[in-house]
Coordinates of N, CA and C in Angstrom, one line a residue:
M130 N 0.8 -1.2 0.0 CA 0.0 0.0 0.0 C 0.9 1.2 0.0
T131 N 0.6 2.2 -0.9 CA 1.4 3.4 -0.9 C 0.6 4.6 -0.4
F132 N 1.3 5.6 -0.1 CA 0.6 6.8 0.5 C 0.9 8.0 -0.5
V133 N -0.1 8.8 -0.6 CA 0.0 10.1 -1.4 C -0.2 11.2 -0.5
T134 N 0.9 12.1 -0.4 CA 0.8 13.2 0.5 C 0.4 14.4 -0.4
K135 N -0.7 15.1 -0.1 CA -1.1 16.2 -0.9 C -0.9 17.5 -0.1
L136 N -0.2 18.4 -0.7 CA 0.1 19.7 0.0 C -0.6 20.8 -0.8
S137 N -1.4 21.6 -0.1 CA -2.1 22.7 -0.6 C -1.5 24.0 0.0
F138 N -1.2 24.9 -0.9 CA -0.5 26.2 -0.5 C -1.4 27.4 -0.9
E139 N -1.6 28.4 0.0 CA -2.3 29.6 -0.4 C -1.5 30.8 0.2
S140 N -1.5 31.8 -0.6 CA -0.7 33.0 -0.2 C -1.2 34.2 -1.0
G141 N -1.1 35.4 -0.5 CA -1.4 36.6 -1.2 C -0.1 37.1 -1.9
D142 N 1.0 36.5 -1.6 CA 2.3 36.9 -2.2 C 2.7 35.9 -3.2
R143 N 2.3 36.2 -4.5 CA 2.5 35.2 -5.5 C 4.0 34.8 -5.7
A144 N 4.9 35.7 -5.7 CA 6.3 35.5 -5.9 C 6.9 34.5 -4.9
V145 N 6.6 34.8 -3.6 CA 7.1 33.9 -2.5 C 6.4 32.5 -2.7
L146 N 5.1 32.5 -3.0 CA 4.5 31.2 -3.2 C 5.1 30.4 -4.3
E147 N 5.4 31.0 -5.5 CA 6.0 30.3 -6.6 C 7.4 29.8 -6.2
E148 N 8.2 30.6 -5.6 CA 9.6 30.3 -5.2 C 9.6 29.1 -4.2
T149 N 8.7 29.2 -3.2 CA 8.6 28.1 -2.2 C 8.2 26.8 -2.8
V150 N 7.2 26.8 -3.6 CA 6.6 25.5 -4.2 C 7.7 24.9 -5.2
E151 N 8.3 25.7 -6.0 CA 9.3 25.2 -6.9 C 10.5 24.7 -6.2
D152 N 10.9 25.3 -5.1 CA 12.0 24.8 -4.3 C 11.7 23.5 -3.7
L153 N 10.5 23.4 -3.2 CA 10.0 22.1 -2.6 C 10.0 21.0 -3.6
K154 N 9.5 21.3 -4.8 CA 9.4 20.3 -5.9 C 10.8 19.8 -6.3
R155 N 11.8 20.7 -6.4 CA 13.1 20.4 -6.8 C 13.8 19.5 -5.7
T156 N 13.5 19.8 -4.5 CA 14.1 19.0 -3.3 C 13.5 17.6 -3.3
V157 N 12.2 17.5 -3.5 CA 11.5 16.2 -3.5 C 12.1 15.3 -4.7
E158 N 12.2 15.9 -5.8 CA 12.8 15.2 -7.0 C 14.3 14.8 -6.8
R159 N 15.0 15.7 -6.2 CA 16.4 15.4 -6.0 C 16.6 14.3 -5.0
K160 N 15.7 14.1 -4.1 CA 15.7 13.0 -3.1 C 15.2 11.7 -3.7
G161 N 14.7 11.7 -5.0 CA 14.3 10.5 -5.6 C 12.8 10.2 -5.5
A162 N 12.0 11.0 -4.9 CA 10.6 10.8 -4.8 C 9.8 11.3 -6.0
E163 N 8.6 10.7 -6.3 CA 7.8 11.1 -7.4 C 6.9 12.3 -6.9
C164 N 7.0 13.3 -7.7 CA 6.2 14.5 -7.3 C 5.4 15.0 -8.5
K165 N 4.1 15.2 -8.3 CA 3.2 15.7 -9.3 C 2.8 17.1 -9.0
G166 N 2.9 18.0 -9.9 CA 2.5 19.4 -9.7 C 3.8 20.3 -9.9
P167 N 3.7 21.5 -9.5 CA 2.6 22.1 -8.9 C 1.4 22.5 -9.8
H168 N 0.2 22.3 -9.3 CA -1.0 22.6 -10.0 C -1.5 24.0 -9.5
A169 N -1.8 24.9 -10.4 CA -2.3 26.2 -9.9 C -3.9 26.2 -9.8
S170 N -4.4 26.8 -8.8 CA -5.8 27.1 -8.7 C -6.1 28.5 -9.2
S171 N -7.3 28.7 -9.6 CA -7.7 30.1 -10.0 C -7.5 31.0 -8.9
P172 N -7.0 32.2 -9.1 CA -6.8 33.2 -8.0 C -8.2 33.6 -7.5
E173 N -8.3 33.7 -6.1 CA -9.5 34.2 -5.5 C -9.3 35.6 -5.1
H174 N -10.3 36.5 -5.5 CA -10.3 37.9 -5.2 C -11.2 38.1 -4.0
A175 N -10.7 38.8 -3.0 CA -11.5 39.0 -1.8 C -11.7 40.6 -1.6
R176 N -12.7 40.9 -0.9 CA -13.0 42.3 -0.6 C -13.5 42.4 0.8
V177 N -12.9 43.2 1.6 CA -13.3 43.3 3.0 C -13.7 44.8 3.3
Q178 N -14.9 44.9 3.8 CA -15.4 46.2 4.2 C -14.7 46.7 5.5
L179 N -14.3 47.9 5.6 CA -13.6 48.5 6.8 C -14.5 49.6 7.3
Y180 N -14.9 49.5 8.6 CA -15.7 50.6 9.2 C -14.9 51.4 10.1
K181 N -15.2 52.7 10.2 CA -14.5 53.7 11.0 C -14.8 53.5 12.5
R182 N -16.0 53.0 12.8 CA -16.4 52.7 14.1 C -17.0 51.3 14.2
L183 N -17.3 50.8 15.5 CA -17.8 49.5 15.6 C -19.3 49.5 15.2
A184 N -20.0 50.5 15.2 CA -21.4 50.6 14.8 C -21.4 50.8 13.3
P185 N -22.4 50.3 12.6 CA -22.5 50.5 11.1 C -22.6 52.0 10.8
G186 N -22.1 52.4 9.7 CA -22.1 53.8 9.3 C -20.9 54.1 8.4
D187 N -20.1 55.0 8.8 CA -19.0 55.5 8.0 C -18.0 54.3 7.7
Q188 N -17.6 54.3 6.5 CA -16.7 53.2 6.0 C -15.4 53.8 5.4
F189 N -14.3 53.1 5.5 CA -13.2 53.4 4.7 C -13.3 52.6 3.4
S190 N -12.4 52.9 2.4 CA -12.5 52.1 1.2 C -12.3 50.7 1.5
P191 N -12.9 49.8 0.8 CA -12.7 48.3 1.1 C -11.3 47.9 0.9
W192 N -10.8 46.9 1.6 CA -9.5 46.3 1.4 C -9.7 45.2 0.4
E193 N -9.0 45.2 -0.7 CA -9.1 44.2 -1.7 C -7.7 43.5 -1.8
Y194 N -7.8 42.1 -2.0 CA -6.6 41.4 -2.1 C -6.9 40.1 -2.9
T195 N -5.8 39.5 -3.4 CA -5.9 38.2 -4.2 C -5.2 37.1 -3.4
V196 N -5.8 35.9 -3.4 CA -5.2 34.8 -2.8 C -4.9 33.8 -4.0
Y197 N -3.6 33.4 -4.0 CA -3.1 32.4 -5.0 C -2.9 31.0 -4.4
G198 N -3.2 30.0 -5.1 CA -3.1 28.6 -4.6 C -2.4 27.7 -5.5
R199 N -1.7 26.8 -4.9 CA -0.9 25.7 -5.6 C -1.1 24.4 -4.9
R200 N -1.1 23.3 -5.6 CA -1.2 22.0 -5.1 C 0.0 21.1 -5.6
L201 N 0.5 20.3 -4.7 CA 1.6 19.4 -5.0 C 1.3 18.0 -4.4
E202 N 1.7 17.0 -5.1 CA 1.5 15.6 -4.5 C 2.8 14.9 -4.5
I203 N 3.1 14.2 -3.4 CA 4.3 13.4 -3.3 C 3.8 11.9 -3.2
H204 N 4.2 11.1 -4.1 CA 3.7 9.7 -4.1 C 4.8 8.8 -3.5
G205 N 4.3 7.9 -2.6 CA 5.2 7.0 -1.9 C 6.2 7.8 -1.1
S206 N 7.4 7.3 -0.9 CA 8.4 7.9 -0.2 C 8.0 8.7 1.0
D207 N 7.4 7.9 2.0 CA 6.8 8.5 3.2 C 7.8 9.3 4.0
D208 N 9.1 8.9 4.0 CA 10.1 9.6 4.7 C 10.4 11.0 4.1
V209 N 10.4 11.0 2.8 CA 10.7 12.3 2.1 C 9.5 13.2 2.3
A210 N 8.3 12.7 2.2 CA 7.0 13.5 2.4 C 7.0 14.0 3.8
R211 N 7.4 13.2 4.8 CA 7.4 13.7 6.2 C 8.4 14.8 6.4
E212 N 9.6 14.7 5.8 CA 10.6 15.7 5.8 C 10.1 17.0 5.2
M213 N 9.4 16.9 4.1 CA 9.0 18.1 3.4 C 7.9 18.8 4.2
V214 N 7.0 18.1 4.9 CA 5.9 18.7 5.6 C 6.5 19.3 6.9
D215 N 7.6 18.8 7.4 CA 8.2 19.4 8.7 C 9.0 20.7 8.4
R216 N 9.1 21.0 7.1 CA 9.9 22.2 6.8 C 9.3 23.5 7.3
E217 N 10.1 24.5 7.5 CA 9.6 25.8 7.9 C 9.2 26.6 6.6
F218 N 8.0 27.0 6.6 CA 7.5 27.8 5.4 C 7.3 29.3 5.8
P219 N 7.4 30.2 4.8 CA 7.3 31.6 5.2 C 5.9 31.9 5.8
D220 N 5.8 32.9 6.7 CA 4.6 33.2 7.4 C 3.5 33.6 6.4
S221 N 3.8 34.1 5.2 CA 2.8 34.5 4.3 C 2.1 33.4 3.5
I222 N 2.6 32.2 3.8 CA 2.0 31.0 3.1 C 1.2 30.1 4.1
H223 N 0.0 29.8 3.7 CA -0.8 28.9 4.5 C -0.7 27.5 3.8
V224 N -0.3 26.5 4.6 CA -0.1 25.1 4.1 C -1.1 24.1 4.8
E225 N -1.7 23.3 3.9 CA -2.5 22.2 4.4 C -2.0 20.9 3.9
V226 N -2.0 19.9 4.7 CA -1.5 18.6 4.3 C -2.6 17.5 4.4
E227 N -2.7 16.7 3.4 CA -3.7 15.6 3.4 C -2.9 14.3 3.0
V228 N -3.1 13.2 3.7 CA -2.4 12.0 3.3 C -3.5 11.0 3.0
D229 N -3.4 10.4 1.8 CA -4.3 9.4 1.3 C -3.6 8.1 1.2
R230 N -4.3 7.0 1.5 CA -3.7 5.6 1.3 C -4.3 5.0 0.0
K231 N -3.4 4.6 -0.9 CA -3.8 4.1 -2.1 C -3.5 2.6 -2.2
K232 N -4.5 1.8 -2.6 CA -4.3 0.4 -2.7 C -3.8 0.1 -4.1
P233 N -3.0 -0.9 -4.3 CA -2.6 -1.3 -5.7 C -3.8 -1.7 -6.6
L234 N -3.6 -1.5 -7.9 CA -4.7 -1.9 -8.8 C -5.0 -3.5 -8.6
G235 N -6.2 -3.8 -8.6 CA -6.6 -5.2 -8.5 C -6.7 -5.7 -7.1
H236 N -6.4 -4.8 -6.2 CA -6.5 -5.2 -4.7 C -8.0 -5.2 -4.3
G237 N -8.5 -6.3 -3.8 CA -9.8 -6.3 -3.4 C -10.1 -5.5 -2.1
R238 N -11.4 -5.4 -1.8 CA -11.8 -4.6 -0.6 C -11.6 -5.5 0.6
E239 N -11.3 -4.8 1.7 CA -11.1 -5.5 3.0 C -12.4 -5.7 3.7

């Protein structure tokens, strides 16, 4: 049985996101693990209303920002995946990790 480690990254700083994900991919491949991605998600645009007081009324101009996303998968190589997940990432990047267990083709249900 093999494991697939799925990493999802989100950041408002596109340059730092790209650099971090590409560095991670190069490191995984250099260590001999299979890496798929990075896959880009459509950027999400957000708009936040800012009020001058706690009560409704006067507002500042809304704060607008874009969130960029990337996904990366590490197949097998659990030790490499664990090492990559334990890395320090920049504070501007939000990282989520999901681990899936894959059964070989033709393997029956338990």
